[in-house]
Structures are given as C-alpha cells and as structure tokens.
XYZ file of C-alpha atoms in Angstrom:
76
model
C -12.373 6.870 -16.711
C -11.502 9.115 -13.808
C -8.287 8.944 -11.824
C -10.245 7.558 -8.877
C -11.740 4.778 -10.998
C -8.343 3.896 -12.455
C -6.814 3.495 -8.997
C -9.848 1.557 -7.776
C -9.376 -0.886 -10.673
C -5.664 -1.118 -9.935
C -6.296 -1.938 -6.268
C -8.777 -4.643 -7.253
C -6.084 -6.427 -9.260
C -5.353 -9.743 -7.548
C -1.928 -9.850 -9.192
C -0.965 -6.502 -7.683
C -2.255 -7.451 -4.238
C -0.464 -10.806 -4.370
C 2.810 -9.123 -5.323
C 2.490 -6.509 -2.571
C 1.850 -9.214 0.017
C 4.806 -11.229 -1.298
C 7.069 -8.187 -0.971
C 5.883 -7.573 2.600
C 6.404 -11.238 3.489
C 9.920 -11.301 2.017
C 10.866 -8.176 3.961
C 9.302 -9.481 7.171
C 11.196 -12.748 6.746
C 14.374 -10.752 6.231
C 13.778 -8.986 9.549
C 12.920 -12.208 11.370
C 15.883 -14.143 9.995
C 18.482 -11.419 10.441
C 21.358 -11.900 12.845
C 21.727 -9.818 15.999
C 24.422 -7.631 14.461
C 22.418 -6.853 11.294
C 20.422 -3.925 12.621
C 21.014 -1.945 9.414
C 19.452 -4.789 7.396
C 16.389 -4.792 9.676
C 16.084 -1.003 9.502
C 16.301 -1.004 5.712
C 13.648 -3.726 5.468
C 11.407 -1.809 7.871
C 11.793 1.384 5.825
C 10.861 -0.520 2.664
C 7.755 -2.012 4.334
C 6.747 1.434 5.546
C 7.206 2.872 2.030
C 5.048 0.110 0.528
C 2.346 0.811 3.122
C 2.450 4.542 2.421
C 2.190 4.036 -1.349
C -0.747 1.663 -0.933
C -2.468 4.076 1.463
C -2.021 6.878 -1.072
C -3.495 4.710 -3.841
C -6.464 3.822 -1.599
C -7.011 7.485 -0.794
C -7.060 8.397 -4.480
C -9.434 5.488 -5.194
C -11.893 6.798 -2.576
C -11.697 10.417 -3.726
C -14.955 10.221 -5.744
C -16.832 8.685 -2.783
C -15.639 11.448 -0.471
C -16.688 14.154 -2.921
C -20.119 12.558 -3.371
C -20.673 12.433 0.395
C -19.555 16.042 0.752
C -22.261 17.139 -1.674
C -24.921 15.200 0.246
C -24.043 17.075 3.425
C -24.514 20.439 1.765
C-alpha cells in the first residue's frame, strides 16, 4: 500500500470524518457562545479550527498524489 492509498483510506473513514466535524462544531460553538470580553478564547478556537483545516488539506493532498502523478504522465 502506498502512502497515497493509506491517506485515501484514512480520509474515507466515517469515524474520522465524524470526529473532525464534531471538533469543528465544538470550536464554532465556543466562538458563538463566548462573551464579548473573551476575544482570546475566540482567537484560540479560530486558530485550532484553522489548524484542523490545514491538517485535513495536507492529508487530502497526500491522498491525491498518485492521481496527480498519473495525470502528469498522460500529458507527457
């Protein structure tokens, strides 16, 4: 199994996707329900959401690596 296939399988895991969405929802709720004077709480939650998004984007990029290489060979 290649690295790309392993990450593709990981991203197809419903448990992983459910947990990621739960984390995003919890952090979004934290932002929404924060008080006016809790800007540091909102900023920290935003940074965590952004980090989750970046990690998932990296995983998706790795999962598509084989497809990109295959298309590159077709062009040549």
